[in-house]
Coordinates of C-alpha atoms and ligand atoms in Angstrom, one line a residue:
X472 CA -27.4 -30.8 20.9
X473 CA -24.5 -28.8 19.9
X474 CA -22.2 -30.6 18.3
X475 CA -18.4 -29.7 19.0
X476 CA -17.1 -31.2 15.7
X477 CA -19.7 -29.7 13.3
X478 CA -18.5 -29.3 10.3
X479 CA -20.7 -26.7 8.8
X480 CA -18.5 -23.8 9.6
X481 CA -14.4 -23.2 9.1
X482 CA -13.0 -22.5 12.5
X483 CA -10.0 -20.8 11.3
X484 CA -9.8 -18.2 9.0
X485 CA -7.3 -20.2 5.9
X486 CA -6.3 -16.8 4.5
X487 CA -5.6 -14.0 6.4
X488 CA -4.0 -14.6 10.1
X489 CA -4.2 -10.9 10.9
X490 CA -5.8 -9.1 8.2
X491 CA -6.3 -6.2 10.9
X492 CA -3.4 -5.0 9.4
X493 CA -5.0 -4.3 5.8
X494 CA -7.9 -2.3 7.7
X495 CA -8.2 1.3 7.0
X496 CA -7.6 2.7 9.5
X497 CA -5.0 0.5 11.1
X498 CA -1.9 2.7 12.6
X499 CA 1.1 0.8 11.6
X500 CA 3.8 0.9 14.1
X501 CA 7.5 2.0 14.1
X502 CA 9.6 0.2 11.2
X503 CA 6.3 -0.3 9.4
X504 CA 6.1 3.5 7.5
X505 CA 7.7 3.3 4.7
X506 CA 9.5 5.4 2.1
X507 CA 8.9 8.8 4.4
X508 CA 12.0 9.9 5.8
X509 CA 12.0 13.1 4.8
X510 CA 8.6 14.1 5.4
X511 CA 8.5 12.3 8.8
X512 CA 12.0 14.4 10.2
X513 CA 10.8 17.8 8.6
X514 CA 7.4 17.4 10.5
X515 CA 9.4 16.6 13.6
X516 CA 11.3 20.1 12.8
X517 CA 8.4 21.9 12.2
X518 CA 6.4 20.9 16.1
X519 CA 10.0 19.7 18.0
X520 CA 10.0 23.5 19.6
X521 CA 7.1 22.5 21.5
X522 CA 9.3 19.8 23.6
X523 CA 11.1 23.0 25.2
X524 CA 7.9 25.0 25.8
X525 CA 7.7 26.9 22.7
X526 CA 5.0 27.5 20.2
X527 CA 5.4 24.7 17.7
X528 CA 5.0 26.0 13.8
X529 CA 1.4 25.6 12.3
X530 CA 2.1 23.3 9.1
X531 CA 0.3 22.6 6.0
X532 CA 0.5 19.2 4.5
X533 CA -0.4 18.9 0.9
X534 CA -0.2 15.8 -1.6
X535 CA -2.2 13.3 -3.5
X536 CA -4.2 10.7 -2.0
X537 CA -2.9 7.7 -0.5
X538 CA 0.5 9.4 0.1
X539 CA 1.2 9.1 3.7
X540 CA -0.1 12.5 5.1
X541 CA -2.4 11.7 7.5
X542 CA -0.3 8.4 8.7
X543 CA 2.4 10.8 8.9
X544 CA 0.9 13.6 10.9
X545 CA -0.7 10.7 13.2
X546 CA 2.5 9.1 13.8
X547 CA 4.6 12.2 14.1
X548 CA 2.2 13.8 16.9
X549 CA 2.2 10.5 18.5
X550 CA 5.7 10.7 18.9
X551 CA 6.1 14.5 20.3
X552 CA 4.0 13.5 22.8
X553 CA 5.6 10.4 24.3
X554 CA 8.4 12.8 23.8
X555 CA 7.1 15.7 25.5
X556 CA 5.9 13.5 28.6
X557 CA 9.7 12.2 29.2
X558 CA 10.7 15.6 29.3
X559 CA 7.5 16.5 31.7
X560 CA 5.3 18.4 29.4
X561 CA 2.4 17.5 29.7
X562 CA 1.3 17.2 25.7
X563 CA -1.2 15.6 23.6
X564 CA -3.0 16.1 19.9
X565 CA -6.5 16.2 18.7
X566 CA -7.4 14.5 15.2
X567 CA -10.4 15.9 13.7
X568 CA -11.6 14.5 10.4
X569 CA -12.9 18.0 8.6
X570 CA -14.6 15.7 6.2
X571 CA -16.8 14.9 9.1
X572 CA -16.9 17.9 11.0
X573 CA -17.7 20.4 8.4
X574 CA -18.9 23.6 10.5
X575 CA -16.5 25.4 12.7
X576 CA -19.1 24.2 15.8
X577 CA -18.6 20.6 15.0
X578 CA -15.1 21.0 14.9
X579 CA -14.6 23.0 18.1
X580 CA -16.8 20.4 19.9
X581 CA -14.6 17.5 18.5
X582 CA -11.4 19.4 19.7
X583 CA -12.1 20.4 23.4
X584 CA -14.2 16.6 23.4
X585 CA -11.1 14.6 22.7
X586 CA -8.7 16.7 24.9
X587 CA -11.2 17.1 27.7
X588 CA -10.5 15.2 31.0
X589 CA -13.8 15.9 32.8
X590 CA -12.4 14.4 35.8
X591 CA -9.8 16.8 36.2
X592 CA -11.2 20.1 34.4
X593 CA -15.3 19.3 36.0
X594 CA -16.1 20.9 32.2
X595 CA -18.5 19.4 30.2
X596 CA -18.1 19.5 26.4
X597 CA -21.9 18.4 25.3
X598 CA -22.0 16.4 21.4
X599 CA -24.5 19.4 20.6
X600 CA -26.7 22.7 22.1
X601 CA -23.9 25.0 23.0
X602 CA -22.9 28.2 21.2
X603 CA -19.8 28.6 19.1
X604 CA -18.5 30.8 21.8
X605 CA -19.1 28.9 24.3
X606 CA -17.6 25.9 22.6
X607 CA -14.3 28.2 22.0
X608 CA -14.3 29.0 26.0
X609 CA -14.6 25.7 27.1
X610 CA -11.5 24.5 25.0
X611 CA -9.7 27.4 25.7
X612 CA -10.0 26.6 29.7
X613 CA -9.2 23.4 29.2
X614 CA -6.6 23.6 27.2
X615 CA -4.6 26.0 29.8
X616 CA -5.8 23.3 32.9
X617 CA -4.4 20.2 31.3
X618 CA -1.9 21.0 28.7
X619 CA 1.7 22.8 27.7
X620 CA 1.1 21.9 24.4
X621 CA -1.6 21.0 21.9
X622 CA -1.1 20.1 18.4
X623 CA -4.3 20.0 16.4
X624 CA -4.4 17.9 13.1
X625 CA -7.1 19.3 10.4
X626 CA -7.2 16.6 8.2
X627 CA -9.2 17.4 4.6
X628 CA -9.1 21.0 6.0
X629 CA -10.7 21.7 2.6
X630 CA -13.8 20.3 3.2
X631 CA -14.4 23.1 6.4
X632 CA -16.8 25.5 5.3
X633 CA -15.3 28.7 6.2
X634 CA -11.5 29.9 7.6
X635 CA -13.1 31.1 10.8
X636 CA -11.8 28.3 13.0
X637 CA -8.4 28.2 11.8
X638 CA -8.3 31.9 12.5
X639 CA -9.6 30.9 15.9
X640 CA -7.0 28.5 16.4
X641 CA -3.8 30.3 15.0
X642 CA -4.0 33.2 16.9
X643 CA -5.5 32.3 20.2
X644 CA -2.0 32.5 21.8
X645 CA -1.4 36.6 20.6
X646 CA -5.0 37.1 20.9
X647 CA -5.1 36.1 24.6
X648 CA -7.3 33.2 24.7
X649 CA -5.3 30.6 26.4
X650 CA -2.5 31.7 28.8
X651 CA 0.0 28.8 29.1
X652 CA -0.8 26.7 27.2
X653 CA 1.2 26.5 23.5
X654 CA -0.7 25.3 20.2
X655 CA -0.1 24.0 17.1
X656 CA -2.0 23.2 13.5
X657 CA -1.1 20.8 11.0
X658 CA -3.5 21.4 8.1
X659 CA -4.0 18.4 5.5
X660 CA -5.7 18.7 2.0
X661 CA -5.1 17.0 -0.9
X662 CA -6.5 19.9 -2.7
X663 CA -3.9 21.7 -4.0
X664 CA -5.3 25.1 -5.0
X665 CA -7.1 24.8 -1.3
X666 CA -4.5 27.8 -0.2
X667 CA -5.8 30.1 -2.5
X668 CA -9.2 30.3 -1.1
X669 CA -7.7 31.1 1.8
X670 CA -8.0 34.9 4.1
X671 CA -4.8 36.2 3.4
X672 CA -4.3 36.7 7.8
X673 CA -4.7 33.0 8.3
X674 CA -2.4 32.1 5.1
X675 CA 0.2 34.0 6.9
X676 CA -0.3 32.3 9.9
X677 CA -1.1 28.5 9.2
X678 CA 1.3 28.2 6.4
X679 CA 4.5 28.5 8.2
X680 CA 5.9 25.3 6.7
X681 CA 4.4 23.7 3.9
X682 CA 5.0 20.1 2.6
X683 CA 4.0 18.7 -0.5
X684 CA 4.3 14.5 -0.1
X685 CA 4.6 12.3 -3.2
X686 CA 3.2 9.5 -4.7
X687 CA 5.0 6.1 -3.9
X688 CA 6.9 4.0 -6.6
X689 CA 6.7 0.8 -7.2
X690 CA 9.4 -0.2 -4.8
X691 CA 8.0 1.7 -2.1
X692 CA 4.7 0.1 -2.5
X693 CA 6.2 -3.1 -2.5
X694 CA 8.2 -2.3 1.0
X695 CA 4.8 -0.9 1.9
X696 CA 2.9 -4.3 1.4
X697 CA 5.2 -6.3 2.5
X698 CA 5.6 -4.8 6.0
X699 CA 2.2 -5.9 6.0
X700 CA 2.5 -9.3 4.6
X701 CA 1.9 -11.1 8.2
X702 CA -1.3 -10.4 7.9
X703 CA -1.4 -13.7 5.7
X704 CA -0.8 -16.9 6.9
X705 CA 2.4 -18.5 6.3
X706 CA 3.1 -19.6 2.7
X707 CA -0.3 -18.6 1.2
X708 CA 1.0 -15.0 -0.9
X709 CA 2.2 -16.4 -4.0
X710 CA 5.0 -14.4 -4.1
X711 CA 4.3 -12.3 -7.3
X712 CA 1.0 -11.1 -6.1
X713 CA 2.6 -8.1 -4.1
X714 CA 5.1 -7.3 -6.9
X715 CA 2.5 -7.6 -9.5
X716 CA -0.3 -5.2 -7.2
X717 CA 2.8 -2.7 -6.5
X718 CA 3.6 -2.2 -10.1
X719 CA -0.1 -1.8 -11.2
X720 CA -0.5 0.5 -7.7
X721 CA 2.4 2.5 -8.8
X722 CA 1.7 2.8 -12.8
X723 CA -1.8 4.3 -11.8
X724 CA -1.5 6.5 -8.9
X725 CA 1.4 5.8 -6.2
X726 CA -1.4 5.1 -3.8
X727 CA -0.7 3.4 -0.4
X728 CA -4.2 3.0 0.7
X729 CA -5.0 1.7 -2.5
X730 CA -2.4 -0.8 -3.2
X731 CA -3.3 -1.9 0.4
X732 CA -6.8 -2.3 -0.9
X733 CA -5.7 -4.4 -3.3
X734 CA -4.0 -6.5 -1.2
X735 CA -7.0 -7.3 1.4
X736 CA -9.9 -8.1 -1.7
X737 CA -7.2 -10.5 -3.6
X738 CA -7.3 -12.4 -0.2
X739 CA -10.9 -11.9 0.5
X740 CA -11.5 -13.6 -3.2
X741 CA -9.3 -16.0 -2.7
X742 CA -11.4 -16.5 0.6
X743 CA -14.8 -16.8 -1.7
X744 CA -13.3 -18.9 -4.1
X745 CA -11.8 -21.3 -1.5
X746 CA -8.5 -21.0 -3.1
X747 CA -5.6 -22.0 -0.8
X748 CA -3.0 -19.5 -1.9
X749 CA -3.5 -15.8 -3.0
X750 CA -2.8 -15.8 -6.5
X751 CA -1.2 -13.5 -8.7
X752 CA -4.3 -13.2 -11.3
X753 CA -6.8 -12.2 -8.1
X754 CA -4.9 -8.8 -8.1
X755 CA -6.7 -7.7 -11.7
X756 CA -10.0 -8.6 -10.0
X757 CA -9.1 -6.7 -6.4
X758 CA -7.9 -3.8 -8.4
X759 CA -11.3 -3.0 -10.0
X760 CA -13.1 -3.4 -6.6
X761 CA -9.9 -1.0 -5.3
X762 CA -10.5 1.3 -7.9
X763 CA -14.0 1.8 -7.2
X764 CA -13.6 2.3 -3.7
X765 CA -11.1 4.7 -4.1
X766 CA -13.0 6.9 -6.8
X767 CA -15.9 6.6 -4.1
X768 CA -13.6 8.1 -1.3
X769 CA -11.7 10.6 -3.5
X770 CA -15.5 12.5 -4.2
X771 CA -16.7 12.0 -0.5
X772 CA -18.0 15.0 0.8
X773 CA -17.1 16.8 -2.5
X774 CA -19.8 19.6 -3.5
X775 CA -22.9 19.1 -5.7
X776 CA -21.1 20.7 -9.0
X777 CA -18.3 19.2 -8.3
X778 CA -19.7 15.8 -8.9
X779 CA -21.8 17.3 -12.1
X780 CA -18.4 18.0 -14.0
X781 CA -17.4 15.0 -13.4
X782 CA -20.6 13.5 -14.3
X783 CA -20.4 15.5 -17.5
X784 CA -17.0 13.8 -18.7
X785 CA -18.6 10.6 -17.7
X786 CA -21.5 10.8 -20.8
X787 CA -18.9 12.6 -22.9
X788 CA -17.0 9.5 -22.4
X789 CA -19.4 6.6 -22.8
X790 CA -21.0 8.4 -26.0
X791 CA -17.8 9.3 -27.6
X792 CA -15.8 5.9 -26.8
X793 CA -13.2 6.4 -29.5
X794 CA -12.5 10.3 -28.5
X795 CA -9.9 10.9 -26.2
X796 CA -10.7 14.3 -24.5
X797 CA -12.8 16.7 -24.8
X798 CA -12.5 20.6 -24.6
X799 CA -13.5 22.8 -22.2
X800 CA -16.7 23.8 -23.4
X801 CA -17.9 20.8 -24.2
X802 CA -17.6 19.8 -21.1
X803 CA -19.5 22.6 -19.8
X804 CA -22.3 22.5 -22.1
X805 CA -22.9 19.2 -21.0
X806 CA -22.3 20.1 -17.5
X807 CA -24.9 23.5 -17.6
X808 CA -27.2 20.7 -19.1
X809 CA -27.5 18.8 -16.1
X810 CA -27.5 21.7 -13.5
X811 CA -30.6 22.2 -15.6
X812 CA -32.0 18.6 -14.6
X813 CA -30.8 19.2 -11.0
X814 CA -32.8 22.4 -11.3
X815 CA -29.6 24.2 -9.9
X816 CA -27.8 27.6 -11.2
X817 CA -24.7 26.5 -12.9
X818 CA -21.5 27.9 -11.9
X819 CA -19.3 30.5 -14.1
X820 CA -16.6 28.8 -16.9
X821 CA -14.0 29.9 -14.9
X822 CA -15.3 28.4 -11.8
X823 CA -15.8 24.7 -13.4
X824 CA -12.0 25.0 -15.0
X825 CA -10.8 25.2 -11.2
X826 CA -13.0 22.3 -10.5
X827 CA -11.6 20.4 -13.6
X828 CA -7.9 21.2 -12.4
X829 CA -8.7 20.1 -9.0
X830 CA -9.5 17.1 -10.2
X831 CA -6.4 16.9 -12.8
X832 CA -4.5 17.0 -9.9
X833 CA -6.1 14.4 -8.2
X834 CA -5.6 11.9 -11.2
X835 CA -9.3 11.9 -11.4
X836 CA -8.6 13.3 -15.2
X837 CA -5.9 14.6 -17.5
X838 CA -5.8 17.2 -19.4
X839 CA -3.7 17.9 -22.2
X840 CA -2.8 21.1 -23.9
X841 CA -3.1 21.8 -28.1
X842 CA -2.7 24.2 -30.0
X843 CA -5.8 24.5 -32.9
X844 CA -3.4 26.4 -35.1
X845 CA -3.5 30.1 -35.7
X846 CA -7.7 30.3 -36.3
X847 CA -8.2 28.5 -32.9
X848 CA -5.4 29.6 -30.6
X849 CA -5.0 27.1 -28.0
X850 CA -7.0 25.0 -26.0
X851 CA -7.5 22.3 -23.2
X852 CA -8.8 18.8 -23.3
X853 CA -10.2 16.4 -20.5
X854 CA -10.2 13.1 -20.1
X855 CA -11.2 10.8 -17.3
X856 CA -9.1 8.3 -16.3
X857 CA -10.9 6.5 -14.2
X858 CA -13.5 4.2 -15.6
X859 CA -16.5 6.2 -17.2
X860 CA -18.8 3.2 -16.3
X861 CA -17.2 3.0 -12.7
X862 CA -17.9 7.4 -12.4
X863 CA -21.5 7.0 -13.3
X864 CA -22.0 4.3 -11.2
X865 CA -20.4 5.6 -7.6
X866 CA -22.1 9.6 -8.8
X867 CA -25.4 8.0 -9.0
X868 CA -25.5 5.6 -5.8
X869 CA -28.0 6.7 -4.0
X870 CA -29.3 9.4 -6.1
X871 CA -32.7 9.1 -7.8
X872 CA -31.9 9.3 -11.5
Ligands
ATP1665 N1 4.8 5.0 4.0 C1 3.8 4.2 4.4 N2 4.1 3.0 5.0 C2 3.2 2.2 5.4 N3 1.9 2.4 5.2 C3 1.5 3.5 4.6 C4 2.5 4.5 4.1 N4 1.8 5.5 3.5 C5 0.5 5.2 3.6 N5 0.3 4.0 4.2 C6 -1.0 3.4 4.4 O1 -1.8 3.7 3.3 C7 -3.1 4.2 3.6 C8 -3.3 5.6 3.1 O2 -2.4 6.5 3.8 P1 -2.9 7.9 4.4 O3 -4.3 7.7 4.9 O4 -1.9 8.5 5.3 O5 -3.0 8.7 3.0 P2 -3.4 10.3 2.8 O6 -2.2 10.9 2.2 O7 -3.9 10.9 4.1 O8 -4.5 10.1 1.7 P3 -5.9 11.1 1.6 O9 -5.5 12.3 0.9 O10 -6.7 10.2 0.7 O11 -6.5 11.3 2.9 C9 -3.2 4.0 5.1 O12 -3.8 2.8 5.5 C10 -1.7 4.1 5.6 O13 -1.6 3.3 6.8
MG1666 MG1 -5.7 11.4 4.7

């Protein structure tokens, strides 16, 4: 028989009384963004036009990780279109997660899928077996039967493989694809070299504003975790823990998602220890788990050679312990060295210093300039600033080594 006062399980959760809040990919609401101002009005410049029936401006969005940008572009396209609708134009956005949707097809599909009303338009948008084109036509019709105006959010628009779809996309207005209906892009990438790469026609017309966000102090971090702070139960934050996690979140990286992180694992140990308050010293042992994660999520999706320049500085690292950097072509011998093991081609020396900037800028590693005196000439050292140990361990889950 059941028994309704069995004591073998906690009914309540002791910690957390809404630790939805500390999720991912929760959407705070109004008065819960924090430190972003700025960015927040100049996006609302950028697409506003759209409100009176004009073309909104395409945008790029650049900045470090955990700085807002995709919140931002969320919550800002969430707004033109409850604005929009009061002013009866019919508006809405599509979010596609590049990272995810890699090929222009997937993409596309994604698009005219999450702004498709089959029961108005009686079009179909299938997950798969259709043609680019066909993809492109579909959206297109639908786009001018339901809509004034679209935006279109391309978050990690550096992980698309080509340019073709944001060509697609910015010019399907002059090129005559849709007839009414107005569109806009707001590219995201927190790669920041990512507009180099790109055709020099769809430069011209995605960039029309760019913004660069940038990393959160400590105060903001603090504001930022304590908007959140109801998703503990009364009285259980000691009330150093979120001052002490937004000064370690701020000295590292200025990272939002990651000082969130911190947040949720000091409660969920506190949880597993059956502690009754959230104690300032958990935050040490949540920022390792938070640090792991976010390396992890930083090198999703990231390319093959990529990760073996990374990899490289990781053996440099936990060979030399007492060396701090390493220079260029050490890194690279050590890097061709394991293409070799992969059985891959290694890429140029050129080619793996963009890599190794593109993860300087990312706080991945830091490199450092000196001078080697007049034999030498000048030179650049790596380090990694994550932990080497850490690097190994995420680049080799789930690889055979
Ligand atoms: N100003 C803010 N106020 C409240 N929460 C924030 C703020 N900025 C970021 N966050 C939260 O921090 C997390 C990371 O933010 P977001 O996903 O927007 O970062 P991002 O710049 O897109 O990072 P990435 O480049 O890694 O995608 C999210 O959970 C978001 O809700
Ligand atoms: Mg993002």
């Amino acid at each position: 028989m059941p028994n309704a006062s069995d004591d073998l399980f906690t009914r309540e959760d002791p910690i957390f009384s809404n630790k939805e809040l500390l999720e991912i990919n929760h959407l705070p609401g109004e008065g819960r963004i924090v430190g972003r101002d700025d960015e927040i009005a100049n996006l609302a410049t950028a697409v506003n036009p759209a409100i009176f029936g004009q073309s909104p401006s395409n945008v790029l969005i650049y900045g470090k990780t955990g700085t807002g940008k995709s919140l931002c572009a969320k919550y800002v396209s969430q707004r033109l279109v409850d604005t929009a609708e009061e002013e009866g134009v019919k508006a809405t956005f599509a979010y596609v997660d590049c990272a995810q949707d890699t090929t222009e097809t997937q993409a596309v599909q994604t698009i005219a899928d999450s702004v498709n009303d089959p029961a108005i338009t009686g079009i179909k948008v299938p997950d798969k077996g259709l043609s680019t084109s066909t993809y492109y036509k579909r959206l297109w019709r639908i786009l001018d039967a339901l809509y004034d105006v679209v935006l279109i959010i391309l978050d990690e628009i550096d992980k698309l493989s080509d340019d073709d779809i944001l060509m697609q996309l910015s010019r399907a207005g002059e090129a005559g694809k849709i007839a009414g209906c107005k569109l806009g892009v707001i590219g995201i990438s927190n790669k920041i070299q990512y507009k180099d790469r790109m055709d020099e026609r769809v430069k011209s017309s995605l960039c029309e504003r760019e913004f660069v966000f940038p990393p959160y102090d400590a105060n903001q971090l603090r504001d930022i975790m304590d908007a959140r702070s109801d998703a503990f139960r009364n009285g259980v934050l000691d009330p150093s823990t979120i001052p002490r996690a937004a000064a370690l979140a701020a000295r590292e990286h200025g990272d939002a998602r990651k000082a969130i992180d911190i947040l949720r694992y000091a409660g969920e140990i506190a949880q597993s220890m059956g502690a009754s308050t959230v104690k300032e010293n958990f935050v040490t042992q949540a920022r390792q788990r938070a640090e792991t994660d976010r390396f992890r999520e930083l090198i999703r999706g990231s390319t093959p050679h990529s990760r073996y320049v990374l990899q490289a500085l990781a053996i440099l690292s936990l060979s030399n312990q007492q060396q701090d950097g390493f220079r260029t072509s050490r890194v690279y011998e050590v890097y061709e060295n394991i293409c070799r093991q992969q059985g891959s081609d290694s890429l140029s020396l050129r080619r793996v210093r963009d890599l190794l900037k593109e993860h300087a800028f990312l706080d991945i590693i830091e490199q450092s300039k000196h001078s080697g005196g007049s034999a030498e000439g000048s030179y650049t050292k790596h380090q990694l600033l994550e932990d080497p140990d850490v690097v190994k361990d995420v680049l080799t889950e789930g690889v055979d080594v």
